[in-house]
JSON list of C-alpha atoms in Angstrom, two decimals:
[
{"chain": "A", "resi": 1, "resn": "UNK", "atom": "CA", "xyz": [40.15, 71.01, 84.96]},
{"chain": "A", "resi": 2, "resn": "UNK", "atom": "CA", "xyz": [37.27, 68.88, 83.38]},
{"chain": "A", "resi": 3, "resn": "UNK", "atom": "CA", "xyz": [35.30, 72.15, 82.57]},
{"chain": "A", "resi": 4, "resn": "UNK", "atom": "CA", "xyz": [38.03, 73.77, 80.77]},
{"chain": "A", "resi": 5, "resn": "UNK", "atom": "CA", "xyz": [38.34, 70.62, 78.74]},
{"chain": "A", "resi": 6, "resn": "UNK", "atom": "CA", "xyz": [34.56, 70.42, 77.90]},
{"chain": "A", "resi": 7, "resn": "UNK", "atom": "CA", "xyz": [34.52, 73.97, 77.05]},
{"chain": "A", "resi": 8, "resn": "UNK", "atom": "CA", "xyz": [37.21, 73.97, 74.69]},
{"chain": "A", "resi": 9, "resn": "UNK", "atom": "CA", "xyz": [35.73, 71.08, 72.99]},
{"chain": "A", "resi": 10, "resn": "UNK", "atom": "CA", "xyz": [32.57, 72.68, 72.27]},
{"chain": "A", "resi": 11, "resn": "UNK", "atom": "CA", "xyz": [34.61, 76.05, 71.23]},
{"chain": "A", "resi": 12, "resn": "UNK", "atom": "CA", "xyz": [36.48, 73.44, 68.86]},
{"chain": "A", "resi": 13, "resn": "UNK", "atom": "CA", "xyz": [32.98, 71.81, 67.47]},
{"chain": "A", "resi": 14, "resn": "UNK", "atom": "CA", "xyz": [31.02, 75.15, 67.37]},
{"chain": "A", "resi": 15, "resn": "UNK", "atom": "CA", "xyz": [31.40, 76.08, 63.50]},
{"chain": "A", "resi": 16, "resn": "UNK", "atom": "CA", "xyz": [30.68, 72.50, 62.43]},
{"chain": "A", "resi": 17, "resn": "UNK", "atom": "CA", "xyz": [27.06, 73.26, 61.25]},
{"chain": "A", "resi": 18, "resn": "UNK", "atom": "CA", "xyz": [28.29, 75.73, 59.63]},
{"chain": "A", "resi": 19, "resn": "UNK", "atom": "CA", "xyz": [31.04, 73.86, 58.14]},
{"chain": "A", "resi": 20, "resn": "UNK", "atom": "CA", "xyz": [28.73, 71.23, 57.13]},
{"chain": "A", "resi": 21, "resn": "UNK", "atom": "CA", "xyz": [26.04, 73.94, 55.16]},
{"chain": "A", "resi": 22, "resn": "UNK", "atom": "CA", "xyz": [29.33, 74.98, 52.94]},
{"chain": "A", "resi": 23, "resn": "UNK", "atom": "CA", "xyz": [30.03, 71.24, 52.09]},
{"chain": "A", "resi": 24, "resn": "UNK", "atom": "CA", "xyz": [26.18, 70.43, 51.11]},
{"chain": "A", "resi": 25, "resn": "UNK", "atom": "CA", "xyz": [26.21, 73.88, 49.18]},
{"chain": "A", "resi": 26, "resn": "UNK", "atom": "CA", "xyz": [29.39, 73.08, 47.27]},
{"chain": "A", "resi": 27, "resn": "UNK", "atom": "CA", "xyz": [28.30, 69.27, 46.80]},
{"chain": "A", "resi": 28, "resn": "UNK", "atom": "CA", "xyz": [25.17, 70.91, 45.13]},
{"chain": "A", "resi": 29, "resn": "UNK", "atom": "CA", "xyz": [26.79, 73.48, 43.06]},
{"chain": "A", "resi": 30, "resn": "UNK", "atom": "CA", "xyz": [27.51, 73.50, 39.30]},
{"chain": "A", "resi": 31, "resn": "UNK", "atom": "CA", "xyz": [30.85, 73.57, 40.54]},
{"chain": "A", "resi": 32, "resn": "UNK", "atom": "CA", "xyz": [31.38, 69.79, 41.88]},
{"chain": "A", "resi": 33, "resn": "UNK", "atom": "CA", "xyz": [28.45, 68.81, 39.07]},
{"chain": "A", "resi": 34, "resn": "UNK", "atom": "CA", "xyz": [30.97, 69.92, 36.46]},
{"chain": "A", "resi": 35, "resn": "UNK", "atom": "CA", "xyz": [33.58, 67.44, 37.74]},
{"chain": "A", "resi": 36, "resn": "UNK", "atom": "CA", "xyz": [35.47, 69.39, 40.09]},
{"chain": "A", "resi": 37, "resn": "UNK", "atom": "CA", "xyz": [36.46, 67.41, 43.39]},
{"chain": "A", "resi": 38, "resn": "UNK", "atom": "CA", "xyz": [35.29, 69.72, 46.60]},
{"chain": "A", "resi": 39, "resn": "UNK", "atom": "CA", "xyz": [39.02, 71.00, 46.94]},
{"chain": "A", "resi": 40, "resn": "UNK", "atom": "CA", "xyz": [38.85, 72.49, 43.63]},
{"chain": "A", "resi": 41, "resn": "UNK", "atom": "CA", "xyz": [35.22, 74.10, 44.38]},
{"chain": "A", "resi": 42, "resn": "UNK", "atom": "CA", "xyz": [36.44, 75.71, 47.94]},
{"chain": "A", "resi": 43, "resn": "UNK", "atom": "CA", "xyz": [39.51, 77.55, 46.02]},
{"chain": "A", "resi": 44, "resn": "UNK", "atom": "CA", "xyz": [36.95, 78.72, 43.16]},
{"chain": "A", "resi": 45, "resn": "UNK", "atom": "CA", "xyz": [35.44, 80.47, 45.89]},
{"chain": "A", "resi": 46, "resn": "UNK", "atom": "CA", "xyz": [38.35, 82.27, 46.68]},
{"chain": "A", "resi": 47, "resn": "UNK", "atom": "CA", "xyz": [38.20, 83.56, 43.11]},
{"chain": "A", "resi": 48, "resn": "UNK", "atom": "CA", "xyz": [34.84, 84.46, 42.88]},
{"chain": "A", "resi": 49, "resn": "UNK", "atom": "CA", "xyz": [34.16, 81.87, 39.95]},
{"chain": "A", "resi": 50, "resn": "UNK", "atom": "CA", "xyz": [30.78, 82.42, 38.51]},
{"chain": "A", "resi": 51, "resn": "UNK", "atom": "CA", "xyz": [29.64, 78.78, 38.82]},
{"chain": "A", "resi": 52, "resn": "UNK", "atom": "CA", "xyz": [30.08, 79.26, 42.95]},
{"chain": "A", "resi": 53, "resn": "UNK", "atom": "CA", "xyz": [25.97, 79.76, 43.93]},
{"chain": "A", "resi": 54, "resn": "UNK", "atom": "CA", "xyz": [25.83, 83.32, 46.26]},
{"chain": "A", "resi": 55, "resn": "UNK", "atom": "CA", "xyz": [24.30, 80.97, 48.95]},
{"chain": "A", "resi": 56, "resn": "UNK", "atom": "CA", "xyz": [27.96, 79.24, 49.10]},
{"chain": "A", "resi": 57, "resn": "UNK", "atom": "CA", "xyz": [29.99, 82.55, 49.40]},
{"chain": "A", "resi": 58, "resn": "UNK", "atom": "CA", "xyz": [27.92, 83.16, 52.65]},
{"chain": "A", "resi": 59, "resn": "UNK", "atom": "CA", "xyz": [28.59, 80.37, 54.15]},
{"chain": "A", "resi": 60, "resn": "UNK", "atom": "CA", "xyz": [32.21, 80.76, 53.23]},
{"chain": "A", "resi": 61, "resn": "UNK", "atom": "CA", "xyz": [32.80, 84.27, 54.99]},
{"chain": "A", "resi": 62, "resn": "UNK", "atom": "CA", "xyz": [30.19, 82.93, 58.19]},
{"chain": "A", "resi": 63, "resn": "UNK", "atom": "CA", "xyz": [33.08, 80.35, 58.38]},
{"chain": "A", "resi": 64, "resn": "UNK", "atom": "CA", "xyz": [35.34, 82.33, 58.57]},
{"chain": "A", "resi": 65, "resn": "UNK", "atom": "CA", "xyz": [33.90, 85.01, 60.89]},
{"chain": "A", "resi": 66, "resn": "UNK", "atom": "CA", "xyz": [32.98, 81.81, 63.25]},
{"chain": "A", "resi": 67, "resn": "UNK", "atom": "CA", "xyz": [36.78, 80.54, 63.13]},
{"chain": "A", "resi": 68, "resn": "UNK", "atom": "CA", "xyz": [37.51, 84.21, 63.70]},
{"chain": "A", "resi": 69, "resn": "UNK", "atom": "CA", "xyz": [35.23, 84.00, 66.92]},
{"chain": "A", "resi": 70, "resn": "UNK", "atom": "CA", "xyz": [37.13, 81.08, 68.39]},
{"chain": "A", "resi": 71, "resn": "UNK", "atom": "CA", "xyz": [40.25, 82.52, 68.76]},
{"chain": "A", "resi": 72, "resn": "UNK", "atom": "CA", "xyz": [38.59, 85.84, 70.24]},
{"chain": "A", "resi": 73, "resn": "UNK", "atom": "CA", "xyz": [38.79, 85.19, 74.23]},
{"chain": "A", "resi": 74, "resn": "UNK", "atom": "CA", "xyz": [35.83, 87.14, 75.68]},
{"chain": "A", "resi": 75, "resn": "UNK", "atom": "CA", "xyz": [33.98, 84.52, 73.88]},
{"chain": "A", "resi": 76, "resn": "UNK", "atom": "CA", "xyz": [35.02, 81.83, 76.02]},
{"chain": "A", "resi": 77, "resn": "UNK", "atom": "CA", "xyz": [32.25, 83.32, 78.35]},
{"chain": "A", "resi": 78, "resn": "UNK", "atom": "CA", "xyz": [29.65, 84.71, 76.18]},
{"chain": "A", "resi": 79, "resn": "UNK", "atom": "CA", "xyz": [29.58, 81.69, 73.26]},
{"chain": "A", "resi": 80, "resn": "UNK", "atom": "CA", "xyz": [30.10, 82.05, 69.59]},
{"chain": "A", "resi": 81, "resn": "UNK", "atom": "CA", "xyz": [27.63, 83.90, 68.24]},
{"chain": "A", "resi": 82, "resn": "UNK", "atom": "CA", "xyz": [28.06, 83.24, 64.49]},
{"chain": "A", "resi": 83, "resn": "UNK", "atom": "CA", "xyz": [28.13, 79.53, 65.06]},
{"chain": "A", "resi": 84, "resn": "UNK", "atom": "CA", "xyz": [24.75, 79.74, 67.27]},
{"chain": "A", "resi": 85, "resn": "UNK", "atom": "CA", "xyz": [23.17, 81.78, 64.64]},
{"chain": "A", "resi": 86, "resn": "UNK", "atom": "CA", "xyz": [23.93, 79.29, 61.61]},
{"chain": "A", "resi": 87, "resn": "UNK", "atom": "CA", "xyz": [23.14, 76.13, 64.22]},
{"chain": "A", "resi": 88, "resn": "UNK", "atom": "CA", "xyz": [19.46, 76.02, 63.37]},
{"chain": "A", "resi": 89, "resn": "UNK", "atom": "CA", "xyz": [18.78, 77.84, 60.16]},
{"chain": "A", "resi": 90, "resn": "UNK", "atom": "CA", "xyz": [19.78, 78.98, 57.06]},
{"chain": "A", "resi": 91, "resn": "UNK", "atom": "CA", "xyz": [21.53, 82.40, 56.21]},
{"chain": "A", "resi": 92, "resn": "UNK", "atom": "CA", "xyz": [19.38, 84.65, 53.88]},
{"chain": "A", "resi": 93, "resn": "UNK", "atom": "CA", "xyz": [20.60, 86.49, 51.03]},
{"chain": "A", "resi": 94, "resn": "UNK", "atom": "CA", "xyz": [21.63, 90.03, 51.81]}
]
């Protein structure tokens, strides 16, 4: 019972480096310098709004694709990949 709890806390805390990237990204962006509150910024993104850096839109969809990852249960054995990935280092520009 213990490891089942363990391991879905780590499943639950696995995209927060991730998470954490976005927010520094959007803190930096013209977006929040120009007023907007980090809300505002993260829906911007959903429009593709010009003053949204590139570097921010990947971190968006790796997000997502990590979320994604939790929910998928093969992963409970092999790890999430996308969150492992973004743990350490910074996504390049494609």
């Amino acid at each position: 019972q213990a490891t089942n709890s363990s391991q879905e806390k780590i499943m639950s805390n696995s995209c927060q480096p991730i998470t954490l990237k976005l927010v520094e990204c959007l803190r930096n962006s013209p977006c929040m310098q120009s007023g907007r509150t980090l809300t505002e910024c993260r829906q911007h993104m959903r429009d593709d709004m010009p003053d949204i850096p590139e570097e921010c839109q990947i971190f968006r969809a790796a997000l997502a694709r990590c979320k994604r990852a939790q929910l998928d249960m093969r992963l409970r054995f092999r790890g999430n990949r996308e969150a492992q990935s973004y743990a350490n280092e910074t996504p390049t520009k494609h």
